[in-house]
Coordinates of C-alpha atoms and ligand atoms in Angstrom, one line a residue:
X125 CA 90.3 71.3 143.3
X126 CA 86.8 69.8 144.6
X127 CA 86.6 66.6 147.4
X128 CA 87.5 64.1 144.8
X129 CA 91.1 63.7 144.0
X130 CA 91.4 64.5 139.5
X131 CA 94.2 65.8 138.7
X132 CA 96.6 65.6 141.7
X133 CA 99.6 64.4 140.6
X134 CA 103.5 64.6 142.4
X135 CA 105.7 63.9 138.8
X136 CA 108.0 67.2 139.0
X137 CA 107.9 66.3 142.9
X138 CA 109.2 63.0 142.8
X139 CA 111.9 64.3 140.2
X140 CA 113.1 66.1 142.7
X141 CA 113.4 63.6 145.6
X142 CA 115.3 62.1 143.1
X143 CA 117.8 64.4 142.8
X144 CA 117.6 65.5 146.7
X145 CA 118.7 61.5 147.5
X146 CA 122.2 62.4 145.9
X147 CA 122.2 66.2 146.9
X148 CA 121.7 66.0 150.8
X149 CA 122.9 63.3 153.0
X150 CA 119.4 60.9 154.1
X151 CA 117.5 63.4 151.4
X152 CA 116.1 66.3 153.1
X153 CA 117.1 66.2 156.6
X154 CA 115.5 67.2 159.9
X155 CA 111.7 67.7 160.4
X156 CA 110.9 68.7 157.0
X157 CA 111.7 65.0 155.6
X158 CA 108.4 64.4 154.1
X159 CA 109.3 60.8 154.1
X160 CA 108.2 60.6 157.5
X161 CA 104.6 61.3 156.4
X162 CA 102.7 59.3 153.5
X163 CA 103.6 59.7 149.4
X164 CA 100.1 62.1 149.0
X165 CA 102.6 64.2 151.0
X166 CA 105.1 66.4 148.6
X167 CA 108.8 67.6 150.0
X168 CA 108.8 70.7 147.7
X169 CA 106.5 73.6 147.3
X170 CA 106.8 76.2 145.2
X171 CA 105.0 79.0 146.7
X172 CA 102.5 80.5 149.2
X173 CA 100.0 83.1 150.3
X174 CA 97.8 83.9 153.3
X175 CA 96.9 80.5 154.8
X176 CA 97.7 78.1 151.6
X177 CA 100.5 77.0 149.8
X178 CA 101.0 74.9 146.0
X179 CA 103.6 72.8 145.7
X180 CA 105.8 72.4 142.8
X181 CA 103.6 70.8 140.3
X182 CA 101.1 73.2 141.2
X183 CA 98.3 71.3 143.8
X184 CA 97.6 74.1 145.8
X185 CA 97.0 72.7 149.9
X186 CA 94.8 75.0 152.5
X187 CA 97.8 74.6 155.2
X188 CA 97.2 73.6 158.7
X189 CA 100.9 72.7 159.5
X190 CA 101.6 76.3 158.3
X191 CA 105.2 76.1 157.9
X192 CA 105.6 74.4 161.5
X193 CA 104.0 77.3 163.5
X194 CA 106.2 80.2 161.6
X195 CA 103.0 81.2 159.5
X196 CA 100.8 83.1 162.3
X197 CA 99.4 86.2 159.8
X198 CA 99.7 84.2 156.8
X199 CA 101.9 84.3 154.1
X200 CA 102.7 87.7 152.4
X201 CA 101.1 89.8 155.3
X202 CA 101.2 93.2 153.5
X203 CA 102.3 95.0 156.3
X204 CA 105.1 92.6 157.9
X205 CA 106.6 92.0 154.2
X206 CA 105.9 95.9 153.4
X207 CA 108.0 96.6 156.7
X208 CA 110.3 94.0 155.9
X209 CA 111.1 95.2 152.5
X210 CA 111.8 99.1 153.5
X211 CA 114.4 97.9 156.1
X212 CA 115.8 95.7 153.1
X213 CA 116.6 98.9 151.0
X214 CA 118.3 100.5 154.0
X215 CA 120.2 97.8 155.1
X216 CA 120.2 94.3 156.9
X217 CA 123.8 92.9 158.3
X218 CA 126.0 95.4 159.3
X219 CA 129.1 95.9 161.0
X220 CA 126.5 96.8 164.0
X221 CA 122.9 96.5 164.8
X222 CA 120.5 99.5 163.8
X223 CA 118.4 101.0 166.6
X224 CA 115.2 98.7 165.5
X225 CA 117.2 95.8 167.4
X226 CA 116.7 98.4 170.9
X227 CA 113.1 99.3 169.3
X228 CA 112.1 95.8 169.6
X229 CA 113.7 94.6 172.9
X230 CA 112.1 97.5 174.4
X231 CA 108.7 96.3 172.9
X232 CA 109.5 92.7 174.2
X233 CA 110.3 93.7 177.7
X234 CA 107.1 96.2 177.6
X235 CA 104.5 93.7 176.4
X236 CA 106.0 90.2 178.4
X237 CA 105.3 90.2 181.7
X238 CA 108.3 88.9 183.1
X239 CA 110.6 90.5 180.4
X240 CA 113.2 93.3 182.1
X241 CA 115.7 92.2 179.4
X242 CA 116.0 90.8 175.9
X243 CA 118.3 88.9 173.2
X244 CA 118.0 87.8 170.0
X245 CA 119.3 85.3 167.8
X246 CA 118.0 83.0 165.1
X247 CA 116.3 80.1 166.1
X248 CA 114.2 78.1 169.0
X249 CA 117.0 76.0 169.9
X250 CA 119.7 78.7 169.9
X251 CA 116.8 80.7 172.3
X252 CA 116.6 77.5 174.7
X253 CA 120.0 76.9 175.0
X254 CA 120.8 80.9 175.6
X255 CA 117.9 80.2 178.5
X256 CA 120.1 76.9 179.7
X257 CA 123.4 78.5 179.5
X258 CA 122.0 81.6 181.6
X259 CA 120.4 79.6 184.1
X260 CA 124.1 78.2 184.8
X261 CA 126.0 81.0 185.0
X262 CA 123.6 82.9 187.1
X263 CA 123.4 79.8 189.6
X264 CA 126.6 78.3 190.0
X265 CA 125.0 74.6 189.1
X266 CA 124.3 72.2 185.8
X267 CA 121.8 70.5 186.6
X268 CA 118.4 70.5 184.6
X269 CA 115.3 68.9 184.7
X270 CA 113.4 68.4 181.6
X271 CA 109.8 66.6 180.8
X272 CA 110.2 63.1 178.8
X273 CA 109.9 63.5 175.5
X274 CA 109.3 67.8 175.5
X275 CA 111.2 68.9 172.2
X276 CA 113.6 71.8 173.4
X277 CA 115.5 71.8 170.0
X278 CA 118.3 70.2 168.1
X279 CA 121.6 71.2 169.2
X280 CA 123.8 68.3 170.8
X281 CA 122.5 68.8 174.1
X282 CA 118.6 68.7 173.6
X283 CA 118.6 66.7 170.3
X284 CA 116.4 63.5 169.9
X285 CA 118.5 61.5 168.0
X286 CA 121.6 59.5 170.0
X287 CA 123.8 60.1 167.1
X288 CA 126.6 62.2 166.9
X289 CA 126.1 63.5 170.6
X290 CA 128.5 62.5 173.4
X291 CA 127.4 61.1 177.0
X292 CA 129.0 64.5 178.4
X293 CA 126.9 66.3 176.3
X294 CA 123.2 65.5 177.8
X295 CA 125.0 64.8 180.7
X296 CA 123.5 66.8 183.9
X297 CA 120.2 66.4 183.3
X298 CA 117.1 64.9 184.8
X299 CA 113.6 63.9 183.4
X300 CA 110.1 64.0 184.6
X301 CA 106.6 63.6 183.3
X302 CA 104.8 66.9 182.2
X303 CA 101.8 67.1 184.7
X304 CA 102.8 64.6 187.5
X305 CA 103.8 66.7 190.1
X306 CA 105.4 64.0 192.1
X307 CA 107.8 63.0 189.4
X308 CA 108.3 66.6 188.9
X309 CA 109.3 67.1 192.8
X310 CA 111.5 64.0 192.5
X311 CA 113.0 65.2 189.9
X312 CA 113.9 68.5 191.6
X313 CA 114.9 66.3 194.8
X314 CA 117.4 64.3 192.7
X315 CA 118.9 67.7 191.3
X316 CA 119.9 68.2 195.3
X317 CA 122.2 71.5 195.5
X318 CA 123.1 71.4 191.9
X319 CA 119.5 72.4 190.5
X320 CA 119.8 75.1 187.8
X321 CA 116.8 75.3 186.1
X322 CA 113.3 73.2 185.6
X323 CA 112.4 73.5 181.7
X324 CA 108.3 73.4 181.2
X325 CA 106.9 73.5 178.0
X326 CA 103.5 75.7 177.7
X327 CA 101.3 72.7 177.2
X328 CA 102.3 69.3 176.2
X329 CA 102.9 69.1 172.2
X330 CA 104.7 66.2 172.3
X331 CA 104.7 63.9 168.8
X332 CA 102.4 60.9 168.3
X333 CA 100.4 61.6 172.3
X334 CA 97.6 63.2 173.0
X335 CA 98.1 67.2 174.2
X336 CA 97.5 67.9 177.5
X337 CA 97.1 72.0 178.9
X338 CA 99.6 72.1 182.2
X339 CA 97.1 72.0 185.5
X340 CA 97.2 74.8 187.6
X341 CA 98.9 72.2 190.4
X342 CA 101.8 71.7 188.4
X343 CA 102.3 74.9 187.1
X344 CA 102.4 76.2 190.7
X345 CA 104.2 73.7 191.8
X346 CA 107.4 74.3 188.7
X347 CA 107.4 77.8 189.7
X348 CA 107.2 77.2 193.7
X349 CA 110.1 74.9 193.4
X350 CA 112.3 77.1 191.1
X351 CA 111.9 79.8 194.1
X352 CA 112.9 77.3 197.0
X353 CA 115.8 76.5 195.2
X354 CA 116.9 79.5 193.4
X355 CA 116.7 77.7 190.5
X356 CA 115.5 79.4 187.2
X357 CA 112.1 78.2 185.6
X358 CA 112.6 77.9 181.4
X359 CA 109.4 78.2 179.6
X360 CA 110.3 77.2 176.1
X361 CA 107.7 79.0 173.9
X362 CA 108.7 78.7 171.1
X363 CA 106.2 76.4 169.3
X364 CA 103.5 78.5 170.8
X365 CA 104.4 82.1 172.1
X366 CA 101.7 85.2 171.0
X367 CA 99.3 82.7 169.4
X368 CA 97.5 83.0 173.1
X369 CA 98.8 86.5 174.1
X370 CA 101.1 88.9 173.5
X371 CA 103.4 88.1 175.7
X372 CA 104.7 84.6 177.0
X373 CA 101.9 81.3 177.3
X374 CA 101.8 81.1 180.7
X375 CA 100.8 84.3 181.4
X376 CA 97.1 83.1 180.7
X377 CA 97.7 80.4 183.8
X378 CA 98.5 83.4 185.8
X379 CA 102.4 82.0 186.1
X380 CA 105.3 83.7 185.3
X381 CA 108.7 82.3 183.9
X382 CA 112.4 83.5 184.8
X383 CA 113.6 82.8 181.6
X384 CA 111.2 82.3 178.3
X385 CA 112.4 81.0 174.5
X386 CA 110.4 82.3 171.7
X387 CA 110.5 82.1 168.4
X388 CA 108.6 80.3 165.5
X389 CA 105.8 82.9 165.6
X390 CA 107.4 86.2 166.0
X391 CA 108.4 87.5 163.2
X392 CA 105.7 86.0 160.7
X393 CA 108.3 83.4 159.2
X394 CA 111.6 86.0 159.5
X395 CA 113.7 84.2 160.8
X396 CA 113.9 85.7 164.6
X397 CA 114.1 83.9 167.6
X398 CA 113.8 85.9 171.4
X399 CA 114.9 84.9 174.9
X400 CA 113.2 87.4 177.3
X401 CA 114.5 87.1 181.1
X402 CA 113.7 88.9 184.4
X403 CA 116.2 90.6 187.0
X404 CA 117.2 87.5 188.9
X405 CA 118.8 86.2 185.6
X406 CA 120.1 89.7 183.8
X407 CA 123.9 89.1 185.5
X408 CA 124.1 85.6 184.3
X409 CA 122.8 87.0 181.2
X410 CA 125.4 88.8 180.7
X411 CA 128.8 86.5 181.5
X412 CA 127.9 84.2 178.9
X413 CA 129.3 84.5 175.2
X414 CA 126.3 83.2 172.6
X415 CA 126.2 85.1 169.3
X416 CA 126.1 84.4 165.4
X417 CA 126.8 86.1 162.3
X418 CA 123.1 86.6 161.5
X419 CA 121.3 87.6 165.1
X420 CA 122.2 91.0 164.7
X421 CA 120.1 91.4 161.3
X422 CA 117.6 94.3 160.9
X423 CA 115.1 92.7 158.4
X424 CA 113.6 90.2 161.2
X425 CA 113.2 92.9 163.4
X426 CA 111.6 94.9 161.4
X427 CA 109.2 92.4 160.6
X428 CA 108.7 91.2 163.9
X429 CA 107.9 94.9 165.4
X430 CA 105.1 94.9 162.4
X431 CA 104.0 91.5 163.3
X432 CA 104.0 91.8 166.9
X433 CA 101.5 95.6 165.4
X434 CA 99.5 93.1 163.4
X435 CA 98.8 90.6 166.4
X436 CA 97.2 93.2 168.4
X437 CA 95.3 95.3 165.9
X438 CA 93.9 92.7 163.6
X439 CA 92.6 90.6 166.2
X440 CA 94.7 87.8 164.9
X441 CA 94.6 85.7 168.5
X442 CA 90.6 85.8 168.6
X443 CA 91.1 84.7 164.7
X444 CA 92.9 81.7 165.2
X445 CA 90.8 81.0 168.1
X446 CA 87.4 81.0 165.5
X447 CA 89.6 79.3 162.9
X448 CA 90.7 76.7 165.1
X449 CA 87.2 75.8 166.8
X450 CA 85.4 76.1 163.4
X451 CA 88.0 73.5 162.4
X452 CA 87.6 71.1 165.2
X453 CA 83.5 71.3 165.3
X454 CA 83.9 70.5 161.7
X455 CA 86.0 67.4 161.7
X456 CA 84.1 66.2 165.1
X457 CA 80.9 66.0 162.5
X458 CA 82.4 64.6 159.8
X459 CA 84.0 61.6 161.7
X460 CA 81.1 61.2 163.1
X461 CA 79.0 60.8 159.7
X462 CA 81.2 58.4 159.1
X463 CA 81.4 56.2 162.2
X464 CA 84.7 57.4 163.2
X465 CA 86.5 58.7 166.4
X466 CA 88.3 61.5 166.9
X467 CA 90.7 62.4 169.5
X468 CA 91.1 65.8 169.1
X469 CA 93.4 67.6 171.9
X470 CA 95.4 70.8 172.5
X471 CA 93.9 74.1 172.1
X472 CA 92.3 74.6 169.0
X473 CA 94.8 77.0 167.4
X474 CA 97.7 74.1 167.3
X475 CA 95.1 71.0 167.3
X476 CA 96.9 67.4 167.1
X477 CA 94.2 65.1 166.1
X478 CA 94.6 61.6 166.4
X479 CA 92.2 58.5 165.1
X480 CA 90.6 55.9 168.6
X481 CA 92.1 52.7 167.9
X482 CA 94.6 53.8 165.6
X483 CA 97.9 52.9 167.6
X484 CA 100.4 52.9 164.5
X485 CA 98.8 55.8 163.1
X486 CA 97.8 53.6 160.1
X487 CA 94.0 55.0 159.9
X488 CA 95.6 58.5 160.4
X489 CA 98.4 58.4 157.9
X490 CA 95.5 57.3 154.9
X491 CA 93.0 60.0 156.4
X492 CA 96.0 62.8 155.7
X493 CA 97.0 61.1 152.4
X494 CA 93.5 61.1 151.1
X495 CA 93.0 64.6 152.7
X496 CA 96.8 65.8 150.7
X497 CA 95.2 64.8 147.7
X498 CA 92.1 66.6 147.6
X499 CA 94.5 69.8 149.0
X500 CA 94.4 69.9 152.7
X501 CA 97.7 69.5 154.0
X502 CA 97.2 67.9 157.8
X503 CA 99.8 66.1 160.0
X504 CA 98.9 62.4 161.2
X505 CA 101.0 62.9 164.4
X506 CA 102.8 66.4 164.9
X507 CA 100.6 69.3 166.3
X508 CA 99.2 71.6 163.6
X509 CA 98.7 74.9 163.3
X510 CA 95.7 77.5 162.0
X511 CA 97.0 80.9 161.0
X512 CA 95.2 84.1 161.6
X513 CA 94.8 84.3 157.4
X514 CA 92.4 81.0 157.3
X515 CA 88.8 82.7 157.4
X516 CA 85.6 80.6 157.6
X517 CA 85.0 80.3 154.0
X518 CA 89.2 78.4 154.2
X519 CA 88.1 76.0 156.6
X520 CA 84.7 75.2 155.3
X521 CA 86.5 74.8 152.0
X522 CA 88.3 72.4 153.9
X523 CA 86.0 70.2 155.7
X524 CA 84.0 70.2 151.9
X525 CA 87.5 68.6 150.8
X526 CA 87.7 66.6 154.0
X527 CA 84.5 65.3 153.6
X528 CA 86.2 63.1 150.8
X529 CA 89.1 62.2 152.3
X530 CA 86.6 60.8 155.4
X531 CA 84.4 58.6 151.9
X532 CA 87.9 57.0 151.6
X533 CA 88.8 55.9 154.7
X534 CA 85.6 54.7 155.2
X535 CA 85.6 52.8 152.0
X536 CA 89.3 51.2 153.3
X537 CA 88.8 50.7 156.8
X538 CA 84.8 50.3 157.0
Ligands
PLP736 C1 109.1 73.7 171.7 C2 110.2 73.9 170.8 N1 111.4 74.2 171.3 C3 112.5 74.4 170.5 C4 112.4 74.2 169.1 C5 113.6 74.4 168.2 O1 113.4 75.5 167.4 P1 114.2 75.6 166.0 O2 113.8 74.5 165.2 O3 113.8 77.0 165.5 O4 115.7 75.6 166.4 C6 111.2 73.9 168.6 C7 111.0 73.6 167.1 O5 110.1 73.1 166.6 C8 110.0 73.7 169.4 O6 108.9 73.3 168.9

C-alpha cells in the first residue's frame, strides 16, 4: 500500500455491519463500536501479526491502537504463543488451578514492589472492583473517591453510561480532579470517617483531553492522605502496567500503591487480569467472595509468565520508548510541513494526539480517516498505543503513509 489511498476499499466490511445491526443489540457494543470513529475505520479484521493487523477485505493497517493496549510484544510473539500452546495440550480449565497459577503470583509479588499477595481474574474491571471491594472489607467504610472522568471499567458501579445502573449502585462515592491537590484533599475531607479508598490512575488518559503525567505533589499528597486515614490507595493500571516497568506505574514516581489493578498488557492479549496488594490489605483480601468460571485458567498464565520473560529480556520497554519517540518526532515534522499543530501529550508509548483548534475533533477525525486509508490505523481521541514489535522501518513506513494523509487534510482544511 503506498501514501496514496488505490485500492482501499471496506465492501465485505460493510456487509458485515450489515448483518451485526440485526445480530447484536446497537451493532457492536462497547468500545470496539467503530461507529464512534469515521467510515475509513473498519469494525472487522481478519487477522494480525507483530505490530499490524488486515482487516477483512484485506487492507492491512500498521496498528497504533494495538488492540486497546493488549498488544505489548506484538501479535504472535513466538515465545508467549509457543508457551501458550504447550499449556493448551496439557490442559486449561480444570476442576482446580495447576501450579503455574502459584508460579506466577509468586513472580507478581517478586517483581511489584508493593505486591505481598496476588489474585487473578479476567479483566481490568473485574481487577478494580476486586481492589474496591477489598478496600471495604479491610476498612469497615464505603466511601471512594475517584478523579472526574478516570475510566475504572464497566461494571454497574464504575460504568460511564447512566443506563441500566441504579442510584445505589455509584452511590458512596466522591470526585476530584486528577492533579489538583485541593480538590483531591476536599474530596478526602468530604469522605470524613467513612473514607475507604482514593482511586488514581497512573497518568491521566482520559478520552478527548489532553494527558497529563501525575506531579510529584499530588502523588505524595494521594498516598499521604491514604496513610492519615487508613484508607487504601487503588492504582488502577490497567491501561498502562509493565509498559514503564515491570512492576506497577508509579513505581517510576518513587510511590507505592496498597492495592494495584492490572491487566490489558500482561499476558500479551491472554486474557489475564492481576490485582496485586500489600499486607495492610491481605485480611480484607481474603473475606470477600469474587471469582468466575474462567480466572482459574492455565493458558493466560502461562502466557503471561512468558510475557512478563519477554518484557525483560527483549528490551521491550526501551522498544516502545524508541518506537514511541520516533513516532511523535515524526508526526511533530510532518504537521509542521504542512502548517499544522499538534498537541501531542502522554508518554510516548500510549501517545493521544490531538489537532490546536480542533474542538470537535473534526480536523482529527479526517486526519485518521485519510491516515486508515493509506493503512495506519490511529485514534482521533482515545490514547494509542506502540507495541514493542513496531521497529523503525514500521513507523517510518508510517509517517511515509502519514505524509499523505497530512496532503489531504491540507487540501480540505488549507
Ligand atoms: C484504566 C482502565 N481501567 C479499567 C479498565 C477496564 O478493563 P476491561 O475492559 O478489561 O474490563 C480499562 C479498560 O480500558 C482501563 O483502561
Amino acid at each position: 500500500m503506498s501514501n496514496t489511498p488505490t485500492t482501499y476499499s471496506l465492501k465485505i466490511d460493510l456487509e458485515l455491519r450489515q448483518r451485526a445491526q440485526s445480530a447484536f443489540p446497537n451493532g457492536v457494543y462497547g468500545h470496539m463500536n467503530a461507529a464512534s470513529l469515521s467510515p475509513a475505520h473498519p469494525q472487522f479484521f481478519a487477522r494480525a501479526e507483530g505490530g499490524r493487523l488486515w482487516d477483512v477485505d484485506g487492507n492491512e493497517y500498521i496498528d497504533f491502537m494495538c488492540s486497546y493496549g493488549t498488544n505489548l510484544l506484538g501479535h504472535h510473539h513466538p515465545k508467549v504463543d509457543e508457551a501458550a500452546r504447550r499449556q493448551q495440550a496439557i490442559a486449561d480449565c480444570t476442576t482446580g488451578p495447576s501450579a503455574l497459577m502459584l508460579e506466577l503470583a509468586e513472580t507478581f509479588n517478586n517483581k511489584v514492589a508493593h505486591a505481598d499477595w496476588t489474585m487473578f481474574a479476567k479483566n481490568g474491571t473485574d481487577a478494580t472492583t476486586i481492589c474496591v471491594m477489598t478496600a471495604r472489607a479491610q476498612t469497615g467504610r464505603n466511601t471512594v473517591v475517584l478523579a472526574t472522568g478516570a475510566y475504572h471499567g464497566a461494571n454497574p458501579w464504575c460504568t460511564p453510561a447512566a443506563k441500566g445502573v441504579t442510584e445505589g449502585e455509584k452511590a458512596n462515592q466522591i470526585t476530584y480532579t486528577y492533579n489538583d491537590v485541593e480538590s483531591l484533599k476536599q474530596a478526602v475531607e468530604q469522605a470524613g470517617d467513612d473514607l475507604a479508598a482514593v482511586i488514581v490512575s497512573p497518568f491521566k488518559h482520559d478520552v478527548f483531553e489532553d494527558q497529563e503525567w501525575p506531579t510529584d505533589n499530588f502523588a505524595k499528597t494521594a498516598r499521604a492522605l491514604c496513610d492519615q486515614k487508613g484508607a487504601a490507595l487503588i492504582l488502577d493500571d490497567v491501561r498502562c502496567a509493565f509498559r514503564f516497568t515491570t512492576g506497577s506505574t508509579w513505581e517510576t514516581i518513587g510511590v507505592l500503591p496498597d492495592l494495584c489493578a492490572m491487566s490489558k498488557s500482561v499476558a500479551n492479549g491472554y486474557s489475564l487480569s492481576v490485582v496485586t496488594g500489600n499486607d495492610k490489605f491481605r485480611t480484607g483480601a481474603g473475606e470477600i467472595y469474587v471469582t468466575g468460571s474462567f480466572w482459574f485458567a492455565s493458558v493466560s498464565f502461562a502466557a503471561s509468565l512468558a510475557t512478563i520473560e519477554a518484557i525483560e529480556t527483549e528490551g521491550a520497554i526501551d522498544k516502545m520508548h524508541s518506537a514511541g519517540s520516533l513516532l511523535r518526532q515524526g508526526l511533530e515534522e510532518l504537521a509542521g510541513s504542512y502548517g499544522f499543530h499538534l498537541r501531542q501529550t502522554g508518554p510516548v508509548q500510549m501517545p493521544l494526539v490531538l489537532f490546536e483548534d480542533d474542538p470537535m475533533w473534526e480536523k482529527n477525525n479526517f486526519f485518521c480517516a485519510e491516515a486508515a486509508r493509506r493503512g495506519v490505523y490511529l485514534h482521533p481521541w482515545h490514547n494509542m498505543f506502540v507495541c514493542a514489535a513496531h521497529e523503525e522501518r514500521d513507523i517510518r513506513e508510517a509517517l511515509e503513509r502519514i505524509d499523505g494523509a497530512f496532503s489531504a487534510l491540507k487540501k480540505q482544511f488549507g
